[in-house]
Coordinates of C-alpha atoms in Angstrom, one line a residue:
M112 CA 83.9 82.9 76.5
D113 CA 83.1 82.8 80.0
H114 CA 81.7 85.7 82.4
P115 CA 81.2 88.2 79.5
Q116 CA 80.7 91.0 81.7
I117 CA 83.9 90.8 83.5
F118 CA 85.6 90.2 80.3
A119 CA 83.9 93.5 78.7
K120 CA 85.2 95.5 82.2
A121 CA 88.5 94.2 82.2
F122 CA 89.4 94.0 78.3
N123 CA 89.7 96.6 75.9
T124 CA 88.8 99.6 78.0
P125 CA 90.9 102.1 79.9
L126 CA 91.8 101.0 83.8
L127 CA 93.0 103.1 86.4
V128 CA 94.6 100.3 88.1
D129 CA 98.1 99.2 89.3
M130 CA 99.8 96.8 87.1
R131 CA 100.4 94.4 89.1
K132 CA 96.7 94.0 90.1
A133 CA 96.0 93.5 86.6
Q134 CA 98.6 91.0 85.8
A135 CA 97.1 89.5 89.2
F136 CA 93.5 89.3 87.6
V137 CA 95.0 88.0 84.6
S138 CA 96.8 85.0 86.2
G139 CA 94.0 84.3 88.8
F140 CA 90.8 84.5 86.8
G141 CA 92.2 84.0 83.0
Q142 CA 91.6 80.3 83.3
R143 CA 88.0 80.8 83.7
L144 CA 87.5 83.7 81.3
F145 CA 89.6 81.8 78.4
G146 CA 89.1 78.5 79.2
A147 CA 93.2 77.8 79.5
A148 CA 96.0 79.8 81.1
P149 CA 96.4 82.7 79.1
E150 CA 100.1 84.0 77.7
I151 CA 100.7 87.2 79.4
V152 CA 102.7 89.7 76.7
G153 CA 104.3 92.7 78.0
G154 CA 103.5 92.1 82.1
L155 CA 105.7 91.8 85.0
D156 CA 108.0 89.1 85.3
A157 CA 107.1 87.7 88.8
L158 CA 104.0 88.2 91.0
P159 CA 103.8 87.2 94.4
D160 CA 100.8 84.7 94.9
A161 CA 99.1 86.9 98.0
T162 CA 100.3 90.6 97.9
Y163 CA 97.9 92.3 95.7
R164 CA 95.0 90.2 96.3
T165 CA 91.9 92.4 96.5
A166 CA 91.0 93.8 99.4
K167 CA 88.0 92.2 101.0
P168 CA 85.4 95.0 102.8
F169 CA 85.3 95.7 105.5
A170 CA 87.6 95.2 108.7
S171 CA 88.4 98.7 109.8
L172 CA 92.1 99.4 110.9
L173 CA 90.8 102.6 112.3
D174 CA 88.5 101.5 114.9
N175 CA 87.3 98.0 115.7
S176 CA 83.8 99.0 116.2
L177 CA 83.5 100.8 112.6
S178 CA 82.4 97.9 110.8
D179 CA 79.5 97.3 113.7
R180 CA 78.5 100.9 113.3
I181 CA 78.4 100.9 109.3
R182 CA 75.8 97.8 109.5
E183 CA 74.1 99.3 112.1
S184 CA 73.5 102.9 110.7
G185 CA 71.8 102.4 107.4
H186 CA 74.0 105.2 106.1
G187 CA 76.8 103.1 104.6
Y188 CA 79.4 105.3 106.9
A189 CA 80.3 105.1 110.7
I190 CA 80.4 108.1 112.9
R191 CA 82.8 108.3 115.5
D192 CA 83.2 111.2 117.7
G193 CA 81.9 114.0 114.7
V194 CA 84.1 112.0 111.9
A195 CA 82.5 110.1 109.4
V196 CA 84.5 106.9 108.3
V197 CA 83.8 106.1 104.5
P198 CA 85.5 102.9 103.5
V199 CA 86.8 103.0 99.7
T200 CA 88.2 99.3 99.5
G201 CA 88.9 96.7 96.8
V202 CA 88.3 97.1 92.9
L203 CA 86.6 100.4 92.2
V204 CA 84.0 100.0 89.4
H205 CA 81.3 102.3 87.9
R206 CA 77.5 101.0 88.3
G207 CA 78.9 98.2 90.8
A208 CA 77.7 97.2 93.9
W209 CA 76.7 100.0 96.8
L210 CA 79.3 99.2 99.5
G211 CA 80.9 95.7 98.5
R212 CA 80.4 92.3 97.2
S213 CA 82.1 89.1 97.7
S214 CA 84.2 89.6 94.6
G215 CA 85.6 92.9 96.7
Q216 CA 83.9 95.4 94.3
T217 CA 82.8 99.0 95.8
S218 CA 81.2 101.4 93.2
Y219 CA 81.7 105.2 92.4
E220 CA 78.3 106.2 92.9
G221 CA 77.9 104.4 96.3
L222 CA 81.0 106.1 97.8
A223 CA 79.6 109.5 96.3
A224 CA 76.3 109.0 98.1
Q225 CA 77.9 108.2 101.1
V226 CA 80.4 111.4 101.2
E227 CA 77.4 113.6 99.9
A228 CA 75.6 111.9 102.9
A229 CA 78.4 112.4 105.3
A230 CA 78.7 116.4 104.0
E231 CA 75.0 116.9 104.5
D232 CA 74.9 115.1 107.9
S233 CA 74.6 117.6 111.0
R234 CA 76.4 115.0 113.1
V235 CA 79.7 115.1 111.1
Q236 CA 82.2 117.8 111.1
G237 CA 84.9 115.5 109.2
I238 CA 85.4 113.2 107.2
A239 CA 87.8 109.7 107.3
L240 CA 88.4 107.8 103.7
E241 CA 89.9 104.8 104.7
I242 CA 91.2 103.4 101.8
D243 CA 92.9 100.0 100.7
S244 CA 92.4 99.7 96.9
F245 CA 94.6 98.8 93.6
G246 CA 92.4 100.9 91.7
G247 CA 89.6 100.1 89.2
E248 CA 87.5 101.7 86.1
V249 CA 88.2 105.2 84.5
A250 CA 84.2 106.0 84.3
G251 CA 83.1 107.6 87.3
C252 CA 86.6 108.0 89.0
F253 CA 87.2 111.3 88.2
G254 CA 83.9 112.8 88.9
L255 CA 83.8 111.1 92.3
A256 CA 87.5 113.0 93.0
S257 CA 85.6 116.3 92.0
L258 CA 83.1 115.6 94.5
I259 CA 85.6 114.9 97.4
R260 CA 87.6 117.9 96.2
E261 CA 84.4 120.1 96.5
V262 CA 83.0 118.7 99.9
R263 CA 86.6 119.5 101.6
E264 CA 85.9 122.9 101.3
H265 CA 82.9 123.0 103.8
K266 CA 84.2 119.8 105.9
P267 CA 87.8 118.5 106.6
V268 CA 88.5 115.2 104.7
Q269 CA 91.6 113.2 105.3
A270 CA 92.8 109.7 103.9
F271 CA 94.0 107.1 105.7
V272 CA 95.9 104.7 103.4
A273 CA 95.6 101.1 104.9
E274 CA 97.5 99.7 103.3
H275 CA 97.1 100.5 99.5
A276 CA 96.2 103.6 97.4
F277 CA 97.1 103.3 93.8
S278 CA 95.8 104.3 90.5
A279 CA 91.9 104.8 91.0
G280 CA 92.6 104.8 94.8
Y281 CA 95.1 107.4 94.6
A282 CA 93.1 109.7 92.6
L283 CA 90.6 109.5 95.4
A284 CA 93.2 109.9 98.1
S285 CA 95.1 113.0 96.8
Q286 CA 91.6 114.7 97.0
A287 CA 91.4 114.8 100.9
G288 CA 93.2 117.5 102.7
R289 CA 95.7 115.3 104.2
V290 CA 97.1 112.1 103.0
I291 CA 98.4 109.9 105.7
L292 CA 100.0 106.1 105.1
P293 CA 102.0 103.6 107.4
A294 CA 105.4 102.9 106.6
T295 CA 104.7 100.0 104.7
G296 CA 101.9 101.5 103.0
G297 CA 101.9 102.2 99.0
V298 CA 100.4 105.1 97.1
G299 CA 100.8 106.1 93.3
S300 CA 100.7 104.5 90.1
I301 CA 99.3 107.7 88.3
G302 CA 98.7 106.1 85.1
V303 CA 96.3 103.9 82.7
I304 CA 96.1 100.6 81.6
C305 CA 94.3 98.6 79.1
M306 CA 94.5 95.4 78.2
H307 CA 94.0 93.2 74.9
A308 CA 92.9 89.4 74.8
D309 CA 93.7 87.8 71.7
Y310 CA 91.4 84.5 71.2
S311 CA 92.6 83.8 67.8
G312 CA 95.0 81.4 68.4
A313 CA 92.8 79.5 70.7
L314 CA 90.2 79.6 68.1
D315 CA 92.2 78.1 65.1
A316 CA 93.4 75.4 67.4
S317 CA 89.4 74.7 68.0
G318 CA 88.6 74.7 64.4
I319 CA 86.5 77.9 65.2
K320 CA 86.2 80.8 62.7
V321 CA 84.6 84.2 63.5
T322 CA 83.7 86.4 61.1
I323 CA 83.2 90.1 62.2
I324 CA 80.6 91.9 59.9
S325 CA 81.0 95.9 60.7
A326 CA 80.0 99.4 59.0
G327 CA 83.0 101.8 59.9
A328 CA 86.6 101.8 59.6
H329 CA 87.2 101.2 62.8
K330 CA 84.2 99.9 64.6
A331 CA 86.1 96.2 65.1
D332 CA 89.1 98.0 66.4
G333 CA 90.5 95.9 69.1
N334 CA 88.3 92.8 68.9
P335 CA 89.4 89.6 70.5
Y336 CA 89.6 87.5 67.5
A337 CA 92.3 88.5 65.8
P338 CA 95.7 90.1 66.4
L339 CA 96.1 93.6 67.8
P340 CA 97.3 95.7 64.8
D341 CA 100.0 98.4 65.3
E342 CA 98.1 101.2 64.2
V343 CA 95.4 100.4 66.6
R344 CA 97.7 99.9 69.3
E345 CA 99.2 103.3 69.0
R346 CA 95.4 105.2 68.6
I347 CA 94.9 103.1 72.0
S348 CA 97.9 104.4 73.4
A349 CA 97.4 108.0 72.5
E350 CA 93.8 107.5 74.7
M351 CA 96.0 106.3 77.4
E352 CA 98.4 109.2 77.6
A353 CA 95.3 112.1 76.9
L354 CA 93.8 110.1 80.0
R355 CA 96.9 109.9 82.1
G356 CA 96.9 113.8 81.5
M357 CA 93.5 114.0 83.2
F358 CA 94.5 111.9 85.7
A359 CA 98.0 113.9 86.5
A360 CA 95.6 117.1 86.3
E361 CA 93.2 115.5 89.2
V362 CA 95.7 114.9 91.2
G363 CA 97.3 118.1 90.8
K364 CA 94.1 120.0 91.8
G365 CA 93.7 117.8 95.0
R366 CA 97.3 118.2 95.9
G367 CA 98.0 121.7 95.0
S368 CA 101.6 122.7 95.3
R369 CA 102.5 119.9 97.2
L370 CA 102.6 118.0 93.9
D371 CA 101.5 119.8 90.7
A372 CA 100.1 118.2 87.4
S373 CA 103.3 118.1 85.9
A374 CA 104.9 116.4 88.9
A375 CA 102.2 114.0 89.4
R376 CA 102.9 112.9 85.5
A377 CA 106.5 112.7 85.8
T378 CA 105.9 110.0 88.2
E379 CA 105.5 107.8 85.1
A380 CA 103.1 105.8 87.1
R381 CA 105.6 104.7 89.9
S382 CA 104.4 103.4 93.1
F383 CA 105.6 105.0 96.5
M384 CA 106.2 103.4 99.9
G385 CA 106.1 105.5 103.0
D386 CA 108.6 107.8 103.6
E387 CA 109.4 108.0 99.9
A388 CA 106.1 108.8 99.4
V389 CA 106.0 112.0 101.5
A390 CA 109.1 113.2 99.8
A391 CA 107.9 113.1 96.3
G392 CA 105.0 115.1 97.7
L393 CA 102.3 112.1 97.3
A394 CA 101.6 112.2 100.9
D395 CA 101.8 114.2 103.7
E396 CA 102.7 111.8 106.8
V397 CA 104.0 108.6 107.9
A398 CA 101.8 107.3 110.8
E399 CA 99.9 104.1 111.9
P400 CA 96.5 104.6 110.7
R401 CA 94.8 104.1 113.9
S402 CA 96.8 106.5 115.9
A403 CA 96.6 109.0 112.9
F404 CA 92.9 108.6 112.9
E405 CA 92.8 109.2 116.7
A406 CA 94.7 112.6 116.2
F407 CA 92.1 113.6 113.3
V408 CA 89.4 112.9 115.9
A409 CA 91.2 115.1 118.2
E410 CA 91.4 117.7 116.0
I411 CA 87.7 117.6 115.2
Q412 CA 86.9 117.5 118.8
G413 CA 88.8 120.5 119.5
G414 CA 87.4 122.4 116.9
A415 CA 90.6 123.0 114.8
S416 CA 91.0 123.1 111.6
A417 CA 91.5 119.7 110.0
S418 CA 93.8 120.7 107.2
L419 CA 96.9 121.1 109.8
T420 CA 98.6 123.3 107.7
R421 CA 99.0 126.0 110.3
P422 CA 100.1 125.5 114.0
R423 CA 97.1 125.0 116.5
V424 CA 96.2 125.4 120.2
I425 CA 94.6 122.3 122.1
S426 CA 92.1 124.4 124.3
S427 CA 90.1 123.2 127.5
R428 CA 87.6 120.8 126.2
E429 CA 85.8 117.3 127.9
G430 CA 87.7 114.1 126.7
P431 CA 86.2 112.1 124.5
Q432 CA 83.4 109.8 125.4
M433 CA 84.0 111.2 129.1
K434 CA 80.9 110.0 131.1
D435 CA 78.5 112.4 133.2
D436 CA 79.7 111.2 136.3
D437 CA 83.3 111.5 135.2
K438 CA 83.1 115.4 135.3
D439 CA 83.0 116.1 138.6
E440 CA 86.0 114.3 139.6
T441 CA 88.3 115.5 136.8
A442 CA 90.2 118.7 137.5
P443 CA 89.6 121.9 135.0
E444 CA 92.4 121.8 132.3
E445 CA 93.5 125.1 131.5
Q446 CA 94.8 126.1 127.9
I447 CA 98.1 124.5 126.9
S448 CA 101.0 127.2 126.5
G449 CA 104.5 127.6 126.3
G450 CA 105.3 128.0 130.1
D451 CA 108.3 129.0 131.8
D452 CA 109.1 125.5 133.5
V453 CA 111.3 123.3 131.9
T454 CA 111.4 119.4 132.1
E455 CA 113.3 116.6 130.5
D456 CA 109.9 116.1 128.5
D457 CA 109.6 119.7 127.2
E458 CA 110.8 118.5 123.6
D459 CA 108.1 116.3 123.2
Q460 CA 105.4 118.7 124.8
P461 CA 103.2 120.8 122.3
T462 CA 103.1 124.4 122.9
N463 CA 101.5 127.3 121.3
G464 CA 104.0 128.0 118.7
A465 CA 104.3 124.0 118.1
S466 CA 103.4 122.4 114.8
A467 CA 100.2 120.8 114.3
S468 CA 102.4 117.6 112.9
S469 CA 104.6 117.7 115.8
E470 CA 101.4 117.4 118.2
R471 CA 99.8 114.9 116.0
Q472 CA 103.2 112.9 116.1
R473 CA 102.9 113.1 119.9
I474 CA 99.4 111.5 120.2
A475 CA 100.5 109.0 117.5
A476 CA 103.4 107.8 119.8
I477 CA 101.3 107.8 122.9
F478 CA 98.9 105.6 121.2
A479 CA 101.7 103.1 119.5
L480 CA 103.3 102.4 123.0
A481 CA 102.7 98.8 123.9
E482 CA 102.1 100.1 127.4
A483 CA 98.6 101.4 125.8
D484 CA 97.0 98.1 125.2
G485 CA 94.0 97.5 127.1
Q486 CA 94.4 101.0 128.6
D487 CA 92.6 102.7 126.0
R488 CA 90.8 105.5 128.0
L489 CA 94.0 106.6 129.9
A490 CA 95.5 106.6 126.8
R491 CA 92.9 108.7 125.4
H492 CA 93.3 110.8 128.8
L493 CA 96.8 111.2 128.7
A494 CA 97.1 112.1 124.8
F495 CA 94.6 114.5 124.7
E496 CA 94.2 116.0 128.2
T497 CA 97.9 116.6 129.1
E498 CA 101.2 118.2 127.7
L499 CA 102.7 114.6 128.6
G500 CA 105.7 113.3 126.3
P501 CA 105.4 109.5 125.2
D502 CA 108.2 108.7 127.8
A503 CA 106.1 109.8 130.3
C504 CA 102.9 108.8 129.2
A505 CA 104.6 104.8 129.3
G506 CA 105.5 105.4 132.7
I507 CA 102.2 106.2 133.8
L508 CA 100.3 103.5 131.8
K509 CA 103.2 100.7 132.7
A510 CA 102.3 101.9 136.5
A511 CA 98.8 101.4 136.0
A512 CA 98.8 98.2 134.2
Q513 CA 101.3 96.7 136.9
G514 CA 99.7 97.9 140.1
V515 CA 102.6 99.7 141.4
S516 CA 102.9 101.5 144.6
G517 CA 101.2 104.9 144.9
G518 CA 104.5 106.7 145.6
A519 CA 105.7 105.7 142.6
L520 CA 102.6 106.1 140.5
A521 CA 102.6 109.8 142.0
A522 CA 106.2 110.7 140.6
A523 CA 105.4 109.3 137.3
M524 CA 102.2 111.3 137.1
A525 CA 103.6 114.5 138.3
G526 CA 102.8 117.5 136.4
D527 CA 99.2 115.8 135.6
D528 CA 96.5 117.9 137.0
T529 CA 94.6 115.3 138.6
D530 CA 92.4 114.6 142.0
I531 CA 94.6 111.8 143.3
D532 CA 96.3 112.6 146.9
T533 CA 100.4 112.2 146.9
P534 CA 101.1 109.6 149.6
E535 CA 101.8 110.7 152.6
A536 CA 105.5 109.9 154.1
G537 CA 105.6 106.6 155.8
A538 CA 102.0 105.6 153.9
P539 CA 101.8 101.8 153.5
K540 CA 102.6 100.7 150.3
G541 CA 99.4 99.4 148.0
P542 CA 97.7 100.1 144.9
R543 CA 95.3 102.7 146.1
A544 CA 96.1 105.3 143.6
V545 CA 96.4 102.8 140.9
D546 CA 92.9 101.6 141.4
A547 CA 91.6 105.1 141.3
V548 CA 93.5 105.5 137.9
K549 CA 91.8 102.6 136.5
K550 CA 88.0 103.2 138.0
R551 CA 88.8 106.7 136.3
Y552 CA 90.3 106.2 133.4
Q553 CA 90.1 102.8 132.1
T554 CA 86.9 101.1 130.1

């Protein structure tokens, strides 16, 4: 047998891993483990070649600079405007690699150390779990889930699925105050799996006989040198059911009334994607991860509770990453309130009574605009410092990018409190106002 340590972790032990990933592991690595291509009994009929490959740490979908910040910080996590980003990627293992190796493993101990450090870090006001994992080992998973649940009582924690949070990955995601996934993202697989390898046929063909001498009737149960007896299979299945109950209970503790333990168990280890996951109670919102992360940062910067279970008001504050020399140029912002003036964009604008979810959707929609590409700073200003809806913001961003006349830009920015003068009647056309916007807001 080659790679005995890997074999011991993958076979004859309960795993919180999606069935597709388990089969992909056996199909892809079985030749090296067994010396021949294994026959998979009870697996899926077909498996795409690339769909379920292990995520390789760490190319963040939340912020392009996060991986650099992680390497430079020495803490295992990056901090963006008061939010610590903890990557949960690849195969999750007990007592494994600290952050990740070429094999794509991440240890529960390493993740726990990062979460604890972020909880105690005075610079951190919130924690973002960036999750892309099909699951891993049972050992260590529920302890980390409990820790995340405890930490969220003191600091807001949100889980951003990018794009997979299955089995053990979902056990961790479910402990966050909110779970956000993209339309193509998947969550769930609340179940347990165990694989048994039977070497007896291969050994017989090779003329090799293994004799096991044991003390205790069940000491050699499940050994790989003989077929799995029915009574042993039934006992292992009972253990799997008990662990599934524990798994569902952990999910219920994390999700509360959104998905209690009985509802979690009733999913029968199904996986859910996008809107279906929200409808089933496994997730809270469908949004592009980076836009949702920007909205979470805005929550933290605004000092509001990031649990986002009640309406909030965006109060006056400096824009994120505002330079000192920009402060004198920017007009003071008043607290957003529901005024009497009605515009065609009012349905997109937050008010004192608007839900936090609506405001998050407005912010996410602005960052998702094609016109926002290459204009991050202006997009951030429009999202966090104005009431403008996505359509109005698209016009401003397009005008800034194309260098339209000052009159057109002024019309697009109607209602935005800026110090850019409206061009006088008869003034020559030119990019003066656009240049001013670019100078102030673009990086």
